[in-house]
Amino acid sequence: MLTHFAAALGVLGLLTVMPGPDMAVVTRRALMAGPGDALRTVGGIVTGLLLWGALSVAGLAAVLAASPTAYLVVKLLGAGYLVFLGAQALWQNRRSASRTALQGTGSPAVGSPWRTGLVSNALNPKIAVFYSGLLPTLAPPQLPAAWAMTLLVLLHATLSLTWLGGYALLLSRAGRALERPGTRRMLGRTTGVVLIGLGLVVATTAG
């Protein structure tokens, strides 16, 4: 059983540290509103993982993963949300540029950070495919399927919380560099473009 969990830890760890929408969303909140908002965004992302995990244990995520129409709808909603966040980041970055020059302060992020993380994760159908397709193959056969899946979901949530939380705190430690108006504008534009690009990739990727 320890061998299975070690293999699962390796696979889940690699999937967790791969750059993607979660890191882009956390970066956006960190740049726009600071580490506190970024950490609350991480909490929303982890809540989304737990939601998908609960649906997977109940068997509902497998139904979504097996339904091309349902998968397409959720995929397009998720892609649209990423594009919306990217456009919002570019707009806020443009507004804060002049405001920073006049007041020396940035523009606060819009909306609840926890909700932002939750929605971006809940509208990611690839998690449903991952949890209903790959995750069961990593489950130790010695345990009942529901218990094994629950443990793996909790392991993935813990890894995501640790990695993304650490990433948010790392951004906060770079505070002096990030406080420079030019640096913030550059990173804000980059984050917005990345979010829009990820949304377009999600929308156009088959499967």
CSV table of C-alpha atoms in Angstrom, one decimal:
chain,number,residue,atom,x,y,z
A,1,MET,CA,0.0,0.0,0.0
A,2,LEU,CA,2.9,2.4,0.8
A,3,THR,CA,4.2,1.8,-2.8
A,4,HIS,CA,0.8,2.8,-4.2
A,5,PHE,CA,0.7,6.0,-2.1
A,6,ALA,CA,4.3,6.9,-3.0
A,7,ALA,CA,3.5,6.5,-6.7
A,8,ALA,CA,0.3,8.6,-6.2
A,9,LEU,CA,2.3,11.2,-4.4
A,10,GLY,CA,4.7,11.5,-7.3
A,11,VAL,CA,2.0,11.8,-9.9
A,12,LEU,CA,-0.1,14.2,-7.9
A,13,GLY,CA,3.0,16.3,-7.0
A,14,LEU,CA,3.9,16.7,-10.7
A,15,LEU,CA,0.4,17.6,-11.7
A,16,THR,CA,0.2,20.2,-8.8
A,17,VAL,CA,3.4,22.1,-9.7
A,18,MET,CA,2.7,22.3,-13.4
A,19,PRO,CA,1.9,25.9,-14.3
A,20,GLY,CA,-1.7,26.4,-15.3
A,21,PRO,CA,-4.9,28.4,-14.6
A,22,ASP,CA,-4.6,28.0,-10.8
A,23,MET,CA,-1.2,29.6,-10.7
A,24,ALA,CA,-2.3,32.4,-13.1
A,25,VAL,CA,-5.4,33.2,-11.0
A,26,VAL,CA,-3.3,33.2,-7.8
A,27,THR,CA,-0.7,35.5,-9.4
A,28,ARG,CA,-3.5,37.9,-10.6
A,29,ARG,CA,-4.9,38.2,-7.1
A,30,ALA,CA,-1.5,38.6,-5.5
A,31,LEU,CA,-0.5,41.4,-7.9
A,32,MET,CA,-3.8,43.2,-7.6
A,33,ALA,CA,-4.5,42.9,-3.9
A,34,GLY,CA,-1.6,41.3,-2.1
A,35,PRO,CA,-0.8,38.0,-0.4
A,36,GLY,CA,-4.0,37.9,1.8
A,37,ASP,CA,-6.3,37.9,-1.3
A,38,ALA,CA,-4.0,35.4,-3.0
A,39,LEU,CA,-4.2,33.0,0.0
A,40,ARG,CA,-8.0,33.3,0.0
A,41,THR,CA,-8.0,32.5,-3.7
A,42,VAL,CA,-5.9,29.4,-2.9
A,43,GLY,CA,-8.6,28.4,-0.4
A,44,GLY,CA,-11.2,28.7,-3.1
A,45,ILE,CA,-9.2,26.6,-5.5
A,46,VAL,CA,-8.7,23.9,-2.8
A,47,THR,CA,-12.5,24.0,-2.1
A,48,GLY,CA,-13.1,23.4,-5.8
A,49,LEU,CA,-10.8,20.3,-5.7
A,50,LEU,CA,-12.7,19.0,-2.7
A,51,LEU,CA,-16.0,19.6,-4.5
A,52,TRP,CA,-14.8,17.6,-7.5
A,53,GLY,CA,-13.4,15.0,-5.2
A,54,ALA,CA,-16.8,14.6,-3.5
A,55,LEU,CA,-18.5,14.3,-6.9
A,56,SER,CA,-16.0,11.7,-8.0
A,57,VAL,CA,-16.5,9.6,-4.9
A,58,ALA,CA,-20.3,9.9,-5.5
A,59,GLY,CA,-19.8,8.9,-9.2
A,60,LEU,CA,-21.2,12.1,-10.6
A,61,ALA,CA,-17.9,13.4,-12.1
A,62,ALA,CA,-17.7,10.2,-14.1
A,63,VAL,CA,-21.1,11.0,-15.6
A,64,LEU,CA,-19.8,14.4,-16.6
A,65,ALA,CA,-16.6,13.0,-18.0
A,66,ALA,CA,-18.6,10.5,-20.1
A,67,SER,CA,-21.0,13.1,-21.5
A,68,PRO,CA,-19.5,15.0,-24.4
A,69,THR,CA,-22.2,17.7,-24.3
A,70,ALA,CA,-21.9,18.3,-20.5
A,71,TYR,CA,-18.1,18.3,-20.8
A,72,LEU,CA,-18.3,20.8,-23.6
A,73,VAL,CA,-20.6,23.1,-21.8
A,74,VAL,CA,-18.5,23.2,-18.6
A,75,LYS,CA,-15.3,23.5,-20.7
A,76,LEU,CA,-16.6,26.6,-22.5
A,77,LEU,CA,-17.9,28.1,-19.3
A,78,GLY,CA,-14.5,27.6,-17.7
A,79,ALA,CA,-12.7,29.0,-20.7
A,80,GLY,CA,-15.0,32.0,-20.8
A,81,TYR,CA,-14.3,32.7,-17.1
A,82,LEU,CA,-10.5,32.6,-17.6
A,83,VAL,CA,-10.8,35.0,-20.5
A,84,PHE,CA,-13.0,37.2,-18.4
A,85,LEU,CA,-10.5,37.2,-15.6
A,86,GLY,CA,-7.7,38.0,-18.1
A,87,ALA,CA,-9.6,40.9,-19.6
A,88,GLN,CA,-10.5,42.2,-16.1
A,89,ALA,CA,-6.8,42.0,-15.1
A,90,LEU,CA,-5.8,44.0,-18.2
A,91,TRP,CA,-8.5,46.6,-17.6
A,92,GLN,CA,-7.6,46.9,-13.9
A,93,ASN,CA,-3.9,47.1,-14.8
A,94,ARG,CA,-4.7,50.0,-17.2
A,95,ARG,CA,-6.7,51.9,-14.7
A,96,SER,CA,-4.3,51.4,-11.9
A,97,ALA,CA,-1.4,52.6,-14.0
A,98,SER,CA,-2.6,56.2,-14.0
A,99,ARG,CA,-4.0,55.9,-10.5
A,100,THR,CA,-0.6,54.7,-9.2
A,101,ALA,CA,1.1,57.6,-10.9
A,102,LEU,CA,-1.2,60.1,-9.2
A,103,GLN,CA,-1.7,58.4,-5.8
A,104,GLY,CA,1.2,56.0,-5.4
A,105,THR,CA,-1.3,53.1,-4.8
A,106,GLY,CA,-2.6,50.3,-6.9
A,107,SER,CA,-6.2,49.3,-7.7
A,108,PRO,CA,-7.9,46.7,-5.5
A,109,ALA,CA,-9.0,43.5,-7.0
A,110,VAL,CA,-12.6,43.0,-7.9
A,111,GLY,CA,-14.8,40.4,-6.4
A,112,SER,CA,-14.3,37.8,-3.7
A,113,PRO,CA,-10.9,36.0,-4.0
A,114,TRP,CA,-12.3,32.8,-2.5
A,115,ARG,CA,-15.2,32.8,-5.0
A,116,THR,CA,-12.7,33.5,-7.8
A,117,GLY,CA,-10.6,30.5,-6.9
A,118,LEU,CA,-13.7,28.3,-6.4
A,119,VAL,CA,-15.4,29.2,-9.7
A,120,SER,CA,-12.2,28.9,-11.8
A,121,ASN,CA,-11.6,25.4,-10.4
A,122,ALA,CA,-15.3,24.2,-10.4
A,123,LEU,CA,-15.5,25.1,-14.1
A,124,ASN,CA,-12.5,23.0,-15.0
A,125,PRO,CA,-13.9,19.7,-16.5
A,126,LYS,CA,-10.4,18.3,-16.8
A,127,ILE,CA,-10.4,17.8,-13.1
A,128,ALA,CA,-13.5,15.6,-13.5
A,129,VAL,CA,-11.7,13.6,-16.1
A,130,PHE,CA,-8.6,13.3,-14.0
A,131,TYR,CA,-10.5,12.3,-10.8
A,132,SER,CA,-12.7,9.8,-12.5
A,133,GLY,CA,-10.1,8.5,-15.0
A,134,LEU,CA,-6.6,8.6,-13.6
A,135,LEU,CA,-7.1,8.9,-9.9
A,136,PRO,CA,-8.7,5.5,-9.5
A,137,THR,CA,-5.7,3.8,-11.1
A,138,LEU,CA,-3.5,5.3,-8.3
A,139,ALA,CA,-5.8,4.0,-5.5
A,140,PRO,CA,-4.3,1.3,-3.3
A,141,PRO,CA,-6.3,-1.9,-4.0
A,142,GLN,CA,-6.1,-2.9,-0.4
A,143,LEU,CA,-8.6,-0.2,0.6
A,144,PRO,CA,-12.3,0.2,-0.3
A,145,ALA,CA,-12.6,2.3,-3.4
A,146,ALA,CA,-14.5,5.1,-1.7
A,147,TRP,CA,-11.9,5.4,1.1
A,148,ALA,CA,-9.0,5.2,-1.3
A,149,MET,CA,-10.4,7.9,-3.5
A,150,THR,CA,-11.1,10.1,-0.5
A,151,LEU,CA,-7.5,9.8,0.7
A,152,LEU,CA,-6.1,10.6,-2.7
A,153,VAL,CA,-8.4,13.7,-3.1
A,154,LEU,CA,-7.3,14.9,0.3
A,155,LEU,CA,-3.7,14.3,-0.6
A,156,HIS,CA,-4.1,16.3,-3.8
A,157,ALA,CA,-5.9,19.1,-1.9
A,158,THR,CA,-3.1,19.2,0.7
A,159,LEU,CA,-0.4,19.4,-2.0
A,160,SER,CA,-2.2,22.1,-3.9
A,161,LEU,CA,-2.7,24.1,-0.7
A,162,THR,CA,1.0,23.8,0.2
A,163,TRP,CA,2.3,24.6,-3.3
A,164,LEU,CA,0.0,27.5,-4.2
A,165,GLY,CA,0.1,28.9,-0.6
A,166,GLY,CA,3.8,28.9,-0.7
A,167,TYR,CA,3.8,30.5,-4.2
A,168,ALA,CA,1.5,33.2,-2.9
A,169,LEU,CA,3.8,33.9,0.1
A,170,LEU,CA,6.8,33.9,-2.3
A,171,LEU,CA,5.2,36.6,-4.3
A,172,SER,CA,4.7,38.6,-1.1
A,173,ARG,CA,8.4,38.3,-0.2
A,174,ALA,CA,9.2,39.9,-3.6
A,175,GLY,CA,7.1,42.9,-2.4
A,176,ARG,CA,9.7,45.6,-2.9
A,177,ALA,CA,10.2,44.6,-6.6
A,178,LEU,CA,6.5,44.2,-7.1
A,179,GLU,CA,5.8,47.6,-5.6
A,180,ARG,CA,7.6,49.3,-8.5
A,181,PRO,CA,4.9,50.7,-10.8
A,182,GLY,CA,6.7,49.5,-14.0
A,183,THR,CA,7.1,46.0,-12.6
A,184,ARG,CA,3.5,45.8,-11.5
A,185,ARG,CA,2.3,47.0,-14.9
A,186,MET,CA,4.4,44.5,-16.8
A,187,LEU,CA,3.4,41.6,-14.5
A,188,GLY,CA,-0.3,42.7,-14.6
A,189,ARG,CA,-0.3,42.7,-18.4
A,190,THR,CA,1.5,39.4,-18.6
A,191,THR,CA,-0.9,37.8,-16.2
A,192,GLY,CA,-3.9,39.1,-18.1
A,193,VAL,CA,-2.5,37.8,-21.4
A,194,VAL,CA,-1.7,34.4,-19.9
A,195,LEU,CA,-5.2,34.1,-18.5
A,196,ILE,CA,-6.8,34.9,-21.8
A,197,GLY,CA,-4.4,32.5,-23.6
A,198,LEU,CA,-5.2,29.7,-21.2
A,199,GLY,CA,-8.9,30.4,-21.7
A,200,LEU,CA,-8.5,30.1,-25.5
A,201,VAL,CA,-6.4,26.9,-25.1
A,202,VAL,CA,-9.0,25.4,-22.9
A,203,ALA,CA,-11.8,26.3,-25.3
A,204,THR,CA,-10.0,24.9,-28.4
A,205,THR,CA,-8.4,21.8,-26.9
A,206,ALA,CA,-10.2,18.6,-27.8
A,207,GLY,CA,-11.0,16.1,-25.1
